[in-house]
PDB file of C-alpha atoms in Angstrom:
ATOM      1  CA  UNK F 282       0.000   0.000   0.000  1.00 83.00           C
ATOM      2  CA  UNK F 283       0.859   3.736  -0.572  1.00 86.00           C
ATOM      3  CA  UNK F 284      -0.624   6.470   0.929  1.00 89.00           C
ATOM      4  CA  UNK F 285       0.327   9.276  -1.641  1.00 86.00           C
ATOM      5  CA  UNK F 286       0.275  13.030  -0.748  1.00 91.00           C
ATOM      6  CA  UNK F 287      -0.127  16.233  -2.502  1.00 92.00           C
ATOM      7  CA  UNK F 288       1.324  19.585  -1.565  1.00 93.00           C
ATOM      8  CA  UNK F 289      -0.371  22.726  -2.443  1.00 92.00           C
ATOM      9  CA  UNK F 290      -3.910  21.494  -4.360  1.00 92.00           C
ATOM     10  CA  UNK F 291      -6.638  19.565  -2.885  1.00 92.00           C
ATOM     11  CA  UNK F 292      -7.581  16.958  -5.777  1.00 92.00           C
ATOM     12  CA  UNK F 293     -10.282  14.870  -7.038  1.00 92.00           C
ATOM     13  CA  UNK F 294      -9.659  10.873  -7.691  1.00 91.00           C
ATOM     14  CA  UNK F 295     -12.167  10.769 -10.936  1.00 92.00           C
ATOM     15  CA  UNK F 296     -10.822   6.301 -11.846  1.00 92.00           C
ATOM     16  CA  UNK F 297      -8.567   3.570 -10.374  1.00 90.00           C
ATOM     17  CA  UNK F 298      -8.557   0.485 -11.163  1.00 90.00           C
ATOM     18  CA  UNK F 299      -5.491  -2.103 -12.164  1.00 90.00           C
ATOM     19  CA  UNK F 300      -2.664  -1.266 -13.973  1.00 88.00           C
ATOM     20  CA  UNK F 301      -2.529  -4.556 -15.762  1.00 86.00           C
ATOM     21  CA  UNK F 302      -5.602  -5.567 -17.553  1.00 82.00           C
ATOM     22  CA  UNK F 303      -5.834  -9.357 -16.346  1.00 85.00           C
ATOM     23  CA  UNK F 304      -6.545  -8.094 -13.023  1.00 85.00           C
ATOM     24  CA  UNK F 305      -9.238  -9.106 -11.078  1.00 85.00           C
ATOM     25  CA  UNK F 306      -9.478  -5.620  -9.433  1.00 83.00           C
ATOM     26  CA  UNK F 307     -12.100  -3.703 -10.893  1.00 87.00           C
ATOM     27  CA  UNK F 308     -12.010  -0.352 -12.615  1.00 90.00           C
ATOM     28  CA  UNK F 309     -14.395   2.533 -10.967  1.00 91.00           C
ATOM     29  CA  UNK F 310     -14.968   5.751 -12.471  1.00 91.00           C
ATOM     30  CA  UNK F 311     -16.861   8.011  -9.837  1.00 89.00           C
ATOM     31  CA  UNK F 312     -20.387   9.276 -10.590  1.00 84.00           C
ATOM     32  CA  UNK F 313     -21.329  12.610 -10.173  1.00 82.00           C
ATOM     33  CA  UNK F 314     -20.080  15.917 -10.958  1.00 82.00           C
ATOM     34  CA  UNK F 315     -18.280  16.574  -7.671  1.00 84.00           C
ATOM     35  CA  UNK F 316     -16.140  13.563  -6.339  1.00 87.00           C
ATOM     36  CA  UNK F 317     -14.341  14.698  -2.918  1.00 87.00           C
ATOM     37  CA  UNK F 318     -11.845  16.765  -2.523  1.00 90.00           C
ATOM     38  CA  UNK F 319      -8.930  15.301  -0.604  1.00 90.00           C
ATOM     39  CA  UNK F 320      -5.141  15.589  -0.554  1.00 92.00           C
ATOM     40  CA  UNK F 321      -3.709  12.133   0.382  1.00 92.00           C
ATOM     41  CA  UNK F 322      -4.879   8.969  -1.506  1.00 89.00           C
ATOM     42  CA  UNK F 323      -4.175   5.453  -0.448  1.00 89.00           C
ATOM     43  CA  UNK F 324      -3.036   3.082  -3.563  1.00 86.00           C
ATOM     44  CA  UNK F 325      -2.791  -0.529  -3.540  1.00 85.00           C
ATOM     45  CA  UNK F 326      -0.091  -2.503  -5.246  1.00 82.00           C
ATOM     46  CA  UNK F 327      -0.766  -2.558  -9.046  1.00 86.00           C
ATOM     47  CA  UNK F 328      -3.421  -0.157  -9.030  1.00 89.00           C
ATOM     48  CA  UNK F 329      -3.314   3.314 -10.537  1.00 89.00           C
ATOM     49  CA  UNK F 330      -5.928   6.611 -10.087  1.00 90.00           C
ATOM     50  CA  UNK F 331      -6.261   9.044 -11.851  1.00 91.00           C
ATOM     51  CA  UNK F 332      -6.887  12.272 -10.304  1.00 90.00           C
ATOM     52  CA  UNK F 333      -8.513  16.189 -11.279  1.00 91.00           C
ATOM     53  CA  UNK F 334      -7.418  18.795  -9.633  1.00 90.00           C
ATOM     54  CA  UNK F 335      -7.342  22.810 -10.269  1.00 90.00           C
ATOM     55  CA  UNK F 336      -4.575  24.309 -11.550  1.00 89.00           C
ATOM     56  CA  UNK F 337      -5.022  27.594  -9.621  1.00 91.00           C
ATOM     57  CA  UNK F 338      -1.618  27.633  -7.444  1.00 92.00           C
ATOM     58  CA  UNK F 339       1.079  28.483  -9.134  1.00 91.00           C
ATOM     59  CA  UNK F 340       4.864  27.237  -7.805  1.00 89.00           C
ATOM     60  CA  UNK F 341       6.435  23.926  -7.373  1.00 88.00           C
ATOM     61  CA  UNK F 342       4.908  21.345  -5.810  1.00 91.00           C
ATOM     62  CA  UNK F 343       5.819  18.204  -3.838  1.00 91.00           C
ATOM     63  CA  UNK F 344       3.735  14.547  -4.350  1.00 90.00           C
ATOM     64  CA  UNK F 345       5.421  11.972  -1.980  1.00 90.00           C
ATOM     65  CA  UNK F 346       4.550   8.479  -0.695  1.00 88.00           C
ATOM     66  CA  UNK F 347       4.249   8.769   2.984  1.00 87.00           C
ATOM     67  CA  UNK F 348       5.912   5.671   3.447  1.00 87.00           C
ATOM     68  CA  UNK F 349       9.726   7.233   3.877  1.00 86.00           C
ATOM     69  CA  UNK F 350      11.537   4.276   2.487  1.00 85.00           C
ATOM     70  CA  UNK F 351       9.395   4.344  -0.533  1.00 85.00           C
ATOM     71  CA  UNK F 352       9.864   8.282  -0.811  1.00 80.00           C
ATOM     72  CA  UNK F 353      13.858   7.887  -0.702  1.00 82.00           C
ATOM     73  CA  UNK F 354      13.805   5.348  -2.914  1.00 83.00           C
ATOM     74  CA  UNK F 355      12.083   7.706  -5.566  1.00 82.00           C
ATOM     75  CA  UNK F 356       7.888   7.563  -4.832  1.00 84.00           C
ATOM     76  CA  UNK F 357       7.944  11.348  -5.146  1.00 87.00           C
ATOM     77  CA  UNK F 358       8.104  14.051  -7.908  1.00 87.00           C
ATOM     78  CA  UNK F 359       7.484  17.427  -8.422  1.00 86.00           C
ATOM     79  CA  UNK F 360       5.171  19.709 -10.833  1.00 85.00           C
ATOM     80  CA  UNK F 361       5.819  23.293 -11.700  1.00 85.00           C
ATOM     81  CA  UNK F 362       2.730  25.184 -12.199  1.00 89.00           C
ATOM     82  CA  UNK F 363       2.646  28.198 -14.533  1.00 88.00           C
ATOM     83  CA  UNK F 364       6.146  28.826 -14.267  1.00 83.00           C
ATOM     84  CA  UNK F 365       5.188  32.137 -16.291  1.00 83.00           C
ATOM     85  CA  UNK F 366       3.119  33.503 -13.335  1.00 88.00           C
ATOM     86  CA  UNK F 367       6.083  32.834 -11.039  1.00 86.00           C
ATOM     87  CA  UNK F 368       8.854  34.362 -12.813  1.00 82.00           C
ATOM     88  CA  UNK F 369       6.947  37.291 -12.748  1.00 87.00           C
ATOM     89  CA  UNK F 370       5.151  37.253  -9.381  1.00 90.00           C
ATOM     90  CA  UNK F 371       7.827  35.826  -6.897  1.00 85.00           C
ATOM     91  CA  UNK F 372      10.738  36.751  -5.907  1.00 87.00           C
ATOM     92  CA  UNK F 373      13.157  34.771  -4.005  1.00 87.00           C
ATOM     93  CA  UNK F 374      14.569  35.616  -1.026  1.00 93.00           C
ATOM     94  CA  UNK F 375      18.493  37.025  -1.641  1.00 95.00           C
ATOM     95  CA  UNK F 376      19.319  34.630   1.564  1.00 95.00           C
ATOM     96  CA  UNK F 377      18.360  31.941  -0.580  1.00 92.00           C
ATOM     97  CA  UNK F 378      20.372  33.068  -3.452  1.00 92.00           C
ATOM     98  CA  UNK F 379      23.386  32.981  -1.361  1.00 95.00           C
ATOM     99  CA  UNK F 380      22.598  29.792  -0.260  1.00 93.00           C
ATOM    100  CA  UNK F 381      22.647  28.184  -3.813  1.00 88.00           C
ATOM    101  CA  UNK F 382      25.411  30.447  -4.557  1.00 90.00           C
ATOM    102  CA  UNK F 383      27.483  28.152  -1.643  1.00 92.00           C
ATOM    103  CA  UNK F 384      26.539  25.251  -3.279  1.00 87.00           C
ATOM    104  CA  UNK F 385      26.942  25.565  -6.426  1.00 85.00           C
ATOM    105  CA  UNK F 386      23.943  25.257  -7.767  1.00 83.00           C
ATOM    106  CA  UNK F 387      22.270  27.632 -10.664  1.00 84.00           C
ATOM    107  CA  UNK F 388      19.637  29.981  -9.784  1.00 86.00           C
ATOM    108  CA  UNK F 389      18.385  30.608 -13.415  1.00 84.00           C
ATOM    109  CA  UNK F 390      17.122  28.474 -16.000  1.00 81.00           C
ATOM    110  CA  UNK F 391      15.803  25.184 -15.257  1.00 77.00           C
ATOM    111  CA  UNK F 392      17.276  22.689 -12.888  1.00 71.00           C
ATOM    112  CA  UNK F 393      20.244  21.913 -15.220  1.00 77.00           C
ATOM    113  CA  UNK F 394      20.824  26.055 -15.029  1.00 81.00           C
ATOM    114  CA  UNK F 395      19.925  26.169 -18.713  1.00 83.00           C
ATOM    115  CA  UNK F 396      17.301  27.172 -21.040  1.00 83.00           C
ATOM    116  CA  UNK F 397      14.449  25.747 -23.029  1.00 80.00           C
ATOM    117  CA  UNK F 398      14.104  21.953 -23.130  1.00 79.00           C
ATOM    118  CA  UNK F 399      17.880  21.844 -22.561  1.00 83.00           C
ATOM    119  CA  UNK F 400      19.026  19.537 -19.723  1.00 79.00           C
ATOM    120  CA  UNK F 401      22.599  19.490 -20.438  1.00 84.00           C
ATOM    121  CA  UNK F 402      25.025  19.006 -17.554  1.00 77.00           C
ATOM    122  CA  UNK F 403      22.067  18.232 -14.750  1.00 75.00           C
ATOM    123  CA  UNK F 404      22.962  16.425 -11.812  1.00 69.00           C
ATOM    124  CA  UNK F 405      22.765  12.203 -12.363  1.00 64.00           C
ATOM    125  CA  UNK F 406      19.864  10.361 -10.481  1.00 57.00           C
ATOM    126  CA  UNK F 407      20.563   9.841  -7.310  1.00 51.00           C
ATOM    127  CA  UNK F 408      22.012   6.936  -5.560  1.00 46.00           C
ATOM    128  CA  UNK F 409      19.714   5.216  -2.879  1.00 45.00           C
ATOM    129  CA  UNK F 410      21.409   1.832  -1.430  1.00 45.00           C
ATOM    130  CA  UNK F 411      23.541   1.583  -4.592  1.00 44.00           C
ATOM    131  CA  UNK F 412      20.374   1.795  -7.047  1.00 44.00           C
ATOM    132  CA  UNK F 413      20.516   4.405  -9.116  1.00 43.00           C
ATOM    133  CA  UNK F 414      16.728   6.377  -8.739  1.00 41.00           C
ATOM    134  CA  UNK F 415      14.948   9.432  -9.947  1.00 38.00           C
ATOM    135  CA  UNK F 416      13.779  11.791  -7.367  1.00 38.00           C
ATOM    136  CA  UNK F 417      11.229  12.979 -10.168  1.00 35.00           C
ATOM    137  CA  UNK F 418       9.535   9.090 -10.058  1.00 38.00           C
ATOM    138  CA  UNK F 419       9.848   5.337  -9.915  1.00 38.00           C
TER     139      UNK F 419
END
């Protein structure tokens, strides 16, 4: 089981079901026009859901498995929403700056301090009990 968690929406689960169709799970899609609103889900082994929510928040946003060995071992990635509004909207604090600054790390561009599509020269995945895993998904 995973009990999967969303950071800065409240969402709707709209289907699960299996992920493989000879499953004897079956597939629901929820009636209605307003399913609740929630921001943790539990999900079973092989299942999937698929989820609505409203993309009304802009910034970057954390989904995790609550479970901390599944987290590290990459049940988590992040979304960027409307990375237009945020350029011009927020501003980051100059402490912050500095900090990245210290380490090394590029504070324009995308994560790989670059442009576009370009991911060029961005850190490797990272290494969790000598598997290589993606802190962006499993």
């Amino acid at each position: 089981m995973h009990t999967y968690h969303s950071h800065g929406h409240a969402f709707q689960v709209v289907e699960s079901g299996p992920v493989h169709k000879n499953s004897t799970i079956p597939v629901k899609r929820f009636k209605g026009r307003y399913p609740m609103r929630r921001d943790t889900i539990t999900l079973g082994a092989g299942q999937y859901m698929r989820v609505r929510i409203k993309a009304d928040n802009p910034g970057v946003w954390y989904q995790h498995c609550h479970q901390e060995q599944h987290n590290l071992s990459g049940m988590a990635f992040t979304f960027v929403e409307a990375p237009d509004v945020m350029q011009r909207t927020l501003r980051v604090p100059q402490e912050m700056l500095e900090f990245c600054r210290i380490l090394g790390r590029p504070t324009q561009g995308n994560s790989a301090g670059r442009f576009g599509s370009d991911m060029t020269g961005i850190d490797p995945p990272l290494a969790i009990n000598g598997t290589a895993n993606s802190i962006t998904g499993a």
